[in-house]
XYZ file of C-alpha atoms in Angstrom:
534
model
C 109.886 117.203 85.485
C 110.973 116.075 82.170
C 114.467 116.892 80.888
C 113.566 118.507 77.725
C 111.211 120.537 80.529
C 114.593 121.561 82.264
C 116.672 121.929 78.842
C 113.785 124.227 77.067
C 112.913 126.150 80.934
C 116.928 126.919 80.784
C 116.560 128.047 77.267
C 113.930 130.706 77.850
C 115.383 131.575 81.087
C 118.387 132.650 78.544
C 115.788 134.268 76.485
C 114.372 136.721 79.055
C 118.306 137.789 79.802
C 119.007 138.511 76.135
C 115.143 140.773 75.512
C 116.416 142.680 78.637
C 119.146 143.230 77.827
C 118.235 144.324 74.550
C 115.576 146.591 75.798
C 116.599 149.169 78.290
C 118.763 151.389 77.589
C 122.637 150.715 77.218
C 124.004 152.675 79.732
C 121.722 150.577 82.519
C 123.164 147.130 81.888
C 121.716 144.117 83.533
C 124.258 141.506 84.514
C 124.553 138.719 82.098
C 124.619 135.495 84.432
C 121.797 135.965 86.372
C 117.801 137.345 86.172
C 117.074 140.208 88.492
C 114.353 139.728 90.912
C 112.557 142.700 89.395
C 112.259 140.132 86.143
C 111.511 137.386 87.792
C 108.953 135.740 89.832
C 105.582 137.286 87.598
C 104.709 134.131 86.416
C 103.762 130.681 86.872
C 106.214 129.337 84.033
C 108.624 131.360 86.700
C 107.792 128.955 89.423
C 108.226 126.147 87.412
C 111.808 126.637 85.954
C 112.829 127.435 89.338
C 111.609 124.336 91.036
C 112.677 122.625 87.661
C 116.378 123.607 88.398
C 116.420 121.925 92.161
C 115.869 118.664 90.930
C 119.296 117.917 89.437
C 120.354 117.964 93.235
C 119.024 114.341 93.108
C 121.713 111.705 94.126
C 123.502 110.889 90.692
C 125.070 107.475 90.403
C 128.829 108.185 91.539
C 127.189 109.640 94.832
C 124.973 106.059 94.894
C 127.297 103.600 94.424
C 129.951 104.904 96.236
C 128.094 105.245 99.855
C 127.730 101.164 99.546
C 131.050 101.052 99.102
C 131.936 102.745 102.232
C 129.717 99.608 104.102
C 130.363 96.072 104.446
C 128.806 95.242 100.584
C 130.954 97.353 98.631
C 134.881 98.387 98.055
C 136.086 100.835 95.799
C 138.033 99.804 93.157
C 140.776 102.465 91.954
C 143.645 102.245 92.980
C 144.380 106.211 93.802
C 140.489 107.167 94.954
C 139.131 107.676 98.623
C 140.312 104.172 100.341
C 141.154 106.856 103.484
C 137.177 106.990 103.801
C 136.680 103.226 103.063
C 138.911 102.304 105.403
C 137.065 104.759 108.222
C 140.873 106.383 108.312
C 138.982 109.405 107.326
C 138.744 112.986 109.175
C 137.237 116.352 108.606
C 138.950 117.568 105.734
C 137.953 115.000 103.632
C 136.721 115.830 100.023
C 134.206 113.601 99.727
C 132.516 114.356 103.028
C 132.911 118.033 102.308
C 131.317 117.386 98.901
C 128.241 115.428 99.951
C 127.795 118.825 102.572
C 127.480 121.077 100.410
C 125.614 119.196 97.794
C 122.918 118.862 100.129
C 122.969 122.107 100.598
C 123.092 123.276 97.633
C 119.960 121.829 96.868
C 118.343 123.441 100.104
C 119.380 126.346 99.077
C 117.926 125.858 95.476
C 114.604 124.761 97.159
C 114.651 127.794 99.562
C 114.697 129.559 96.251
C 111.394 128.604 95.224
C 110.137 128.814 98.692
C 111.039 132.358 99.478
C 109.643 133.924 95.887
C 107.067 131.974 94.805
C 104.448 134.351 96.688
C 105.721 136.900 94.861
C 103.164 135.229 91.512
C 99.722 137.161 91.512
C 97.364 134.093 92.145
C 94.650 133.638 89.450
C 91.836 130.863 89.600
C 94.177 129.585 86.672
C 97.669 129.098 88.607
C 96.739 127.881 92.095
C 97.019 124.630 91.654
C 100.072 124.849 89.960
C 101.692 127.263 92.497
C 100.597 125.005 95.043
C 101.930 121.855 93.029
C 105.423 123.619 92.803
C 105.709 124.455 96.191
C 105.124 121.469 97.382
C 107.529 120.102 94.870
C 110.051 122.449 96.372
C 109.205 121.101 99.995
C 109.493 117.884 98.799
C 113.188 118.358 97.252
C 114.497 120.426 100.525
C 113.091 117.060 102.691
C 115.092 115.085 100.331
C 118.261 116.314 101.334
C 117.956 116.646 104.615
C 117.246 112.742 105.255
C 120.576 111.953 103.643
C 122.662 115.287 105.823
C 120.802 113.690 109.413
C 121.854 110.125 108.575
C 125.446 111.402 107.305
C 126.360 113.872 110.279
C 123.799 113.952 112.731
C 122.912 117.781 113.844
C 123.217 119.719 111.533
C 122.014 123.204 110.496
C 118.190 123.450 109.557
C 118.220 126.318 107.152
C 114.349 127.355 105.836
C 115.537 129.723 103.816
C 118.120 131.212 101.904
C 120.547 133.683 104.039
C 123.210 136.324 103.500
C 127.026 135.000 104.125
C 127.072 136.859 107.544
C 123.622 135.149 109.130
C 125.297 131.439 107.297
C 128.365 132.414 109.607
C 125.914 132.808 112.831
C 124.135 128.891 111.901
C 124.577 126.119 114.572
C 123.666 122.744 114.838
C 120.066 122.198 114.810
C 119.409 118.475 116.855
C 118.613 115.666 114.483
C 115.214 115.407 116.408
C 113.523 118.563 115.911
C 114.878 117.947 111.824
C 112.977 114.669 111.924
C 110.134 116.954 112.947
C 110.813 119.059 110.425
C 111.040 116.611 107.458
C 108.082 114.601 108.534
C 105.513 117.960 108.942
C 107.037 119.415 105.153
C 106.617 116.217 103.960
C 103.192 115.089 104.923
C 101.800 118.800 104.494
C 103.047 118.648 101.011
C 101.321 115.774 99.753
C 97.644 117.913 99.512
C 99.711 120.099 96.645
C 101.031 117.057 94.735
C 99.153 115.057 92.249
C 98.886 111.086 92.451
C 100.664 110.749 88.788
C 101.588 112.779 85.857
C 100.994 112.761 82.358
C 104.175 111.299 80.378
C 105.614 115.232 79.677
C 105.567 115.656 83.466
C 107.311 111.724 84.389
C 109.523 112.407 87.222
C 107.926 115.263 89.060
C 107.455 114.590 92.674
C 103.555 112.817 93.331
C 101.761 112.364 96.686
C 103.399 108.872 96.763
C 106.686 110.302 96.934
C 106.222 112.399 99.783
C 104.947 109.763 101.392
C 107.156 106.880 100.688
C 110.437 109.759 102.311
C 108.167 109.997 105.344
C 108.099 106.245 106.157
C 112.089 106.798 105.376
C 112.537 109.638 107.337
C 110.751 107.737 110.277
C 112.489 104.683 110.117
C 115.718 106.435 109.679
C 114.479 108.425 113.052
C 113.744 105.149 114.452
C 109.763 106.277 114.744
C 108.602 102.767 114.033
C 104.503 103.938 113.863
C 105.439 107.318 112.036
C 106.829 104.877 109.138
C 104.009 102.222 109.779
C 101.942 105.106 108.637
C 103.587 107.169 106.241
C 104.390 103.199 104.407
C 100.693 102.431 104.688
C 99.227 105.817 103.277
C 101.562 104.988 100.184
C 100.172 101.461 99.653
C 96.663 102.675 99.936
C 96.864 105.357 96.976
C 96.680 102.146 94.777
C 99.571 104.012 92.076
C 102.460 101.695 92.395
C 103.048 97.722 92.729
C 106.007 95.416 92.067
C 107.419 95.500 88.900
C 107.356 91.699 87.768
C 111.054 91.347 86.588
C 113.861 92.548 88.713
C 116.246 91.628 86.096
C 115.098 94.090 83.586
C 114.267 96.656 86.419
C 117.274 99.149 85.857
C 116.735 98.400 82.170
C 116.006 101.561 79.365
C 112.553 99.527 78.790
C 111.013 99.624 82.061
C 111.812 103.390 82.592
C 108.734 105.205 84.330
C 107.358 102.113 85.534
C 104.935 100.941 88.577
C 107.656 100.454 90.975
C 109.554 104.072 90.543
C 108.530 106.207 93.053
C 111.196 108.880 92.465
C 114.005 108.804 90.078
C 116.862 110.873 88.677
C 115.870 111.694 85.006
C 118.800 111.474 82.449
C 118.522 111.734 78.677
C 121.215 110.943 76.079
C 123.196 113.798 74.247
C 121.497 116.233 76.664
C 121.506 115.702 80.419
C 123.626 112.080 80.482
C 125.582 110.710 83.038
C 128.265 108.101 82.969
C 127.204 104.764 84.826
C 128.042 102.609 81.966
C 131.791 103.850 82.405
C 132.272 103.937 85.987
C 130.401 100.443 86.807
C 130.920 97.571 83.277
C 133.602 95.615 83.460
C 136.718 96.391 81.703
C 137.183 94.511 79.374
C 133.454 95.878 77.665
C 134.743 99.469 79.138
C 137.694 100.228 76.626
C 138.244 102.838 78.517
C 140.246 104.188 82.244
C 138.534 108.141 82.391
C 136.164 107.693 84.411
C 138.156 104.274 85.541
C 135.222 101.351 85.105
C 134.589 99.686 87.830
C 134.922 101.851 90.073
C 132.922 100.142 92.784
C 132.765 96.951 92.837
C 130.969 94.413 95.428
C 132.282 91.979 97.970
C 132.065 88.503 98.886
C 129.789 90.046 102.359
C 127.155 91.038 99.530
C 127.652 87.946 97.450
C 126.748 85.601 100.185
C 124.174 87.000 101.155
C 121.868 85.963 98.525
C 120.345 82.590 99.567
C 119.534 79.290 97.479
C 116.790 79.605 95.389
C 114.288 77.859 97.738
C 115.097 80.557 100.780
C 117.973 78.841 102.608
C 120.972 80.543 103.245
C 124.230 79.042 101.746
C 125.848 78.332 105.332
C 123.193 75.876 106.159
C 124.044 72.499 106.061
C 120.950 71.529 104.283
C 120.897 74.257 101.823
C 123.043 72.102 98.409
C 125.489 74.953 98.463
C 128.198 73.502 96.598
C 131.152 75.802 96.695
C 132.372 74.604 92.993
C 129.405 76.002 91.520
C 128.413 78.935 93.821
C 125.876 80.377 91.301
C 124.032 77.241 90.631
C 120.244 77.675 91.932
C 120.674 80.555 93.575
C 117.976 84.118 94.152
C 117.511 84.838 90.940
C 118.550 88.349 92.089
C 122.360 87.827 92.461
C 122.992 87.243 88.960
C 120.659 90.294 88.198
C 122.248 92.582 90.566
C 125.649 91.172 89.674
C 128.567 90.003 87.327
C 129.538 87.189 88.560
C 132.453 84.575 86.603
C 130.518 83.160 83.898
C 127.963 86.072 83.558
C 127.329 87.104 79.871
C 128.706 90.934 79.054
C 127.031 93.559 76.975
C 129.668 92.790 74.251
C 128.590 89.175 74.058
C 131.531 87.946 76.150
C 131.834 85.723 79.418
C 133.006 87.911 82.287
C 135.728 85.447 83.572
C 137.682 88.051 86.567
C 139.994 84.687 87.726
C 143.435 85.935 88.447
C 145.071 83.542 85.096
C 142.227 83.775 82.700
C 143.901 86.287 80.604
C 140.948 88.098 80.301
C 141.230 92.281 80.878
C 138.855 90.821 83.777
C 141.471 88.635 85.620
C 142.049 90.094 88.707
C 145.853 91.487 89.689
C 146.426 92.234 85.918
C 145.510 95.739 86.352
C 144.140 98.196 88.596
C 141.076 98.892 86.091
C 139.775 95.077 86.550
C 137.414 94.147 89.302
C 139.474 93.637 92.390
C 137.128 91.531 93.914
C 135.546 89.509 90.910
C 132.368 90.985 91.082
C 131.168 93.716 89.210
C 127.662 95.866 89.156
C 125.322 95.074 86.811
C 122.407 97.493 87.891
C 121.934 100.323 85.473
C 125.057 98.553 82.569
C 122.732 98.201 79.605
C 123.791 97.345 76.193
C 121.884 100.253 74.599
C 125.290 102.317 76.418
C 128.182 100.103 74.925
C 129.079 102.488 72.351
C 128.741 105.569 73.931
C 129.932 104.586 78.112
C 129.977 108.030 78.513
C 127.177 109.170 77.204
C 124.039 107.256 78.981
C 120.727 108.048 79.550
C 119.035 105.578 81.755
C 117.319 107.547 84.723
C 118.521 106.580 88.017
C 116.144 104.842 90.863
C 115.745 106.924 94.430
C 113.033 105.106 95.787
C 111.151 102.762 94.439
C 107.924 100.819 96.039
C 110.012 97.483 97.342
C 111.934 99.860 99.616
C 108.615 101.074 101.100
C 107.322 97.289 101.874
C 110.586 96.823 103.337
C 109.789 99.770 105.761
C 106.595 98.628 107.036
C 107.885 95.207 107.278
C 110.587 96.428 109.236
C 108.704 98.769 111.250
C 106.412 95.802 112.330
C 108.899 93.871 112.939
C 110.276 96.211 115.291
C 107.455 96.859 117.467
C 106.895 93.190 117.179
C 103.720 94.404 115.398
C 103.912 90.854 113.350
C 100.821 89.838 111.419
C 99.820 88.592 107.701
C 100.561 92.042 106.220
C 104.362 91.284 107.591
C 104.864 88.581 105.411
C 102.640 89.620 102.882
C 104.508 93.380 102.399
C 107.854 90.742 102.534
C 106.615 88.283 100.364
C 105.586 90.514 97.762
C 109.376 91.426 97.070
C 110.709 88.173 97.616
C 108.602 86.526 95.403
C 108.260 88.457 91.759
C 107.897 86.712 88.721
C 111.683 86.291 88.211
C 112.692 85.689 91.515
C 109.791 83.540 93.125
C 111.426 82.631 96.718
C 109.026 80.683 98.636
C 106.671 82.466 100.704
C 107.192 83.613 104.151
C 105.157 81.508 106.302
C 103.217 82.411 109.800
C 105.374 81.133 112.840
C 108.411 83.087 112.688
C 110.122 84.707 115.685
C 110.444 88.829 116.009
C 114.463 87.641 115.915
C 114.066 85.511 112.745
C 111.674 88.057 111.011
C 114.175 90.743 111.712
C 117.075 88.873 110.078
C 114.828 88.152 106.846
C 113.924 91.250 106.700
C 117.327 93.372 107.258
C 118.826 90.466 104.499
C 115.792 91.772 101.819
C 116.989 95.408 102.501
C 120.770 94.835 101.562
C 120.062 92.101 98.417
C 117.210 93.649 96.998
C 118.657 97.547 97.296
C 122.025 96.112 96.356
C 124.366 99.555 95.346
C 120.939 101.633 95.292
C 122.400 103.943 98.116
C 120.964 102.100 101.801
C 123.628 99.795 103.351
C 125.772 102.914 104.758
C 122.544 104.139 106.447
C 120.864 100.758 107.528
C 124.237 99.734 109.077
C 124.465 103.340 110.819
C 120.857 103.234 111.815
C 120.648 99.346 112.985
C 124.390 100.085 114.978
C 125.584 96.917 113.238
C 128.720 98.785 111.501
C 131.155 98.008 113.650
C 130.338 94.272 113.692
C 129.877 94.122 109.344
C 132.472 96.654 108.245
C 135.678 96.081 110.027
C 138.147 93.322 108.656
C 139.772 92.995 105.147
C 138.051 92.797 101.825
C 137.165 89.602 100.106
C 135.842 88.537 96.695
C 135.469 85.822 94.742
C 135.716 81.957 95.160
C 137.388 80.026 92.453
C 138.311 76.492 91.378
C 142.139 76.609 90.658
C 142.925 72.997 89.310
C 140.543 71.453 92.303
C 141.620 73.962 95.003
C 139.191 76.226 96.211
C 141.106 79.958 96.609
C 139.226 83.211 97.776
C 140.324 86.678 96.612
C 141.624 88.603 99.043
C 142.243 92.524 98.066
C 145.957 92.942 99.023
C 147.161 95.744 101.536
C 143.562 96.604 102.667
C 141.722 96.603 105.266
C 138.578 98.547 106.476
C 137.969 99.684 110.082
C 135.059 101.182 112.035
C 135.883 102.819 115.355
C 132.172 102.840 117.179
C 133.293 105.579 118.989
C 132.969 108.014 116.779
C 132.685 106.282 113.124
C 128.435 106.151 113.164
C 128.660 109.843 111.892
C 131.000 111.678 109.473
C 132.997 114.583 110.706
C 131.644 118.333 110.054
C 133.741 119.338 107.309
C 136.396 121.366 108.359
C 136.173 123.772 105.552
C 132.613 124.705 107.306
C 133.519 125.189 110.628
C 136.721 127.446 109.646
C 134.278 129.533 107.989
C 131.614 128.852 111.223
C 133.320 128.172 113.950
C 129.112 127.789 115.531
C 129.886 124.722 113.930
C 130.078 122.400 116.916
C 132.151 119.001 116.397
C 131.018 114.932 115.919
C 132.178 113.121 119.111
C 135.434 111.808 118.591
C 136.690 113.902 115.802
């Protein structure tokens, strides 16, 4: 789907309304914010506007960013914002959890649209294909959301279609098992509607691959290490996507559309926009505090992660980390993932967040600047500097490193470890702008799933994962708990670390691995059975 597809589907929609309206007779008015089914659903173009509006129920950036800020990599940065859920002092009447609910079901619901009507269409030799196509899309879309609601809550409801307010009332808890069912049959039986690629006026409509590449995350997510061996493996042998050669311009307006994207969020400028430029540049190239920029920010966990250039980690002895010059010959991808001090800004400035350098940046001098030195630099492009509000740089969802990672990791897990492990690994480590040395055979199941589990977090840096990975690999409660720390600075020859003031996150194991049911939902459904410990 292409946004002027949505913008010009909306526009007829409108159309219809206003020649009904026009046409029968006064007396028998037609509500005016809505088609009636007895208008709707004759025609393929029908089918398509419909599936056309499910797809802005793709993850937008606030929802993105902010779920690795809940993890170990990530810390939001306002001052007055959701720090209850960041620090895990959360419970079940919670906004934001309540929010991400009924998203995702919002978009079921918009799915279950299509699904239920779209066999209302007379089928012609002409509009199979399509009608096939859009269903699938539709399948696709519902699977979507239900990965994220599973990995969020647990059970939840599994709803298949779209239900009066009285059977919604009747729903329980459907067991996360028979949804991983679920998702993995939808998705694999809709790949045979879906095409391989689309022509540039359809960029951004689900393919085969895409289906796919959600199975092997499903899967892993589900923990069914050969399910995601095979779901990853079908995707690599359709032959469509590859690496794209420079992670530094990867989130970049020029390499839009290309051989890595699997599924993005479109966005275009002045029409369907969003606002990443605001809520993630720095300050002081931000000029602005609605939305407040950097709103999250990453941590000194995240930071030191990255290794030397030549593989080593920077707590290794042997590795030349000097502490002065923490940036020096490091994996290419920090500095692309990251604003670090000393970074160049989209304004042509140095981003220089030490507490005295009098910068807007300097840390302490006001709520707006980074609190922990580090800023995002996925997705801040220069083309957005004069209108931060106003971008139109499509979002990433999944993109064909992520689906490497899974098969590594699946290997890995099943101790399944042979060339293609290092090769699926080695292929993202070792892109023309970031060229770590290869993987080499030898390594341990242990030392392979360190590697590994380190690609996920640097590589898909604030792209939406760490929350889940550190749900899914029960490492939470080790990673997350403790207080927040940032950058490392030379003050006059002293070394000093940032350390966010008054804050510190928790993670009770007991109960923290899912969110609560919103409370909201189970006032209205009291079916709605409760997470353990909440």
């Amino acid at each position: 789907m292409t946004l002027k597809q949505y913008i010009i589907g909306t526009a007829l929609l409108a159309t219809a309304l206003c020649s009904t309206r026009c046409t029968d007779d006064l007396l028998d008015t037609v509500p005016n914010d809505r088609l009636a089914q007895s208008f709707f659903w004759k025609t393929e173009n029908d089918a398509k506007f419909a599936v056309n509006a499910a797809y802005p129920y793709l993850d937008d950036p606030n929802r993105i960013f902010r779920r690795d800020a809940y993890s170990d990599i990530g810390h939001v940065n306002e001052f007055f914002s959701v720090n209850a859920l960041v620090e895990q002092n959360l419970d079940a009447s919670s906004s934001v959890v309540a929010e991400e609910w009924t998203f995702a079901y919002n978009g079921i619901a918009a799915a279950n649209f299509v699904l239920d009507n779209i066999d209302k269409i007379p089928v012609t030799d002409a509009n199979t294909a399509a009608l096939a196509q859009y269903k699938s899309e539709a399948r696709v879309l519902r699977a979507y959301q239900y990965i994220k609601l599973v990995g969020l809550f647990g059970d939840v409801p599994l709803v298949k279609k779209n239900i009066s307010i009285e059977e919604a009332r009747q729903l329980t808890r459907t067991p996360s098992n028979e949804i991983w069912d679920f998702v993995d049959a939808e998705l694999h039986e809709a790949v045979d509607g879906l095409k391989d690629t689309y022509p540039a006026a359809d960029k951004g409509r689900m393919t085969k691959g895409a289906a796919l590449a959600l199975a092997a995350r499903a899967n892993l997510y589900a923990g069914r290490m050969e399910k995601a061996i095979a779901a990853a493996q079908a995707v690599m042998d359709l032959h469509v996507y590859d690496i794209y050669p420079e992670y530094g311009k990867l989130f970049s307006y020029g390499a839009e559309n290309n051989i890595e994207v699997i599924i993005d969020r479109q966005y275009l400028k002045d029409v369907l926009s969003n606002q990443v430029f605001a809520i993630m540049a720095p300050y002081s190239v931000n000029n602005t505090t609605s939305p407040s920029p950097n709103m999250y920010v990453p941590t000194k966990a995240l930071a030191d992660m990255y290794t030397m250039n030549d593989g080593i980690p920077i707590t290794d002895a042997a590795s030349g980390f000097d502490p002065y010059n923490p940036y020096t010959n490091r994996d290419p991808r920090l500095t692309f993932s990251l604003f670090v001090p000393g970074s160049n800004l989209p304004n042509g400035k140095i981003f220089d967040p030490r507490p005295n350098s009098g910068t807007p940046d300097a840390i302490g001098s006001t709520y707006f600047a980074p609190s922990t030195g580090y800023a995002v630099k996925k997705y801040v492009n220069i083309e957005d500097l004069n209108s931060k509000t106003n971008n139109g740089i499509n979002i990433i969802q999944l993109r064909y490193a992520e689906v490497l990672l899974t098969y590594a990791e699946a290997k890995i897990a099943l101790n399944q470890i042979d060339a293609s492990v290092l090769d699926a690994i080695n292929d993202v480590r070792r892109r023309n702008d970031v060229n770590l040395p290869a993987l080499e055979a030898g390594l341990t199941q242990d030392e392979l799933t360190d590697i590994v589990r380190r690609e996920r977090t640097i590589e898909l840096a604030f792209e939406g994962h760490r929350l889940f990975d550190i749900r899914r690999w029960r490492i939470a409660g080790d990673v997350v708990p403790g207080n927040v720390y940032g950058i490392t600075y030379d003050d006059g020859g002293t070394l000093k670390t940032i350390e966010v003031p008054s804050f510190t996150k928790q993670f009770d194991p007991s109960r923290n691995y899912l969110w609560p049911i919103p409370q909201n939902e189970r006032v209205l459904n009291p079916n709605l059975s409760k997470n353990d410990g909440w």
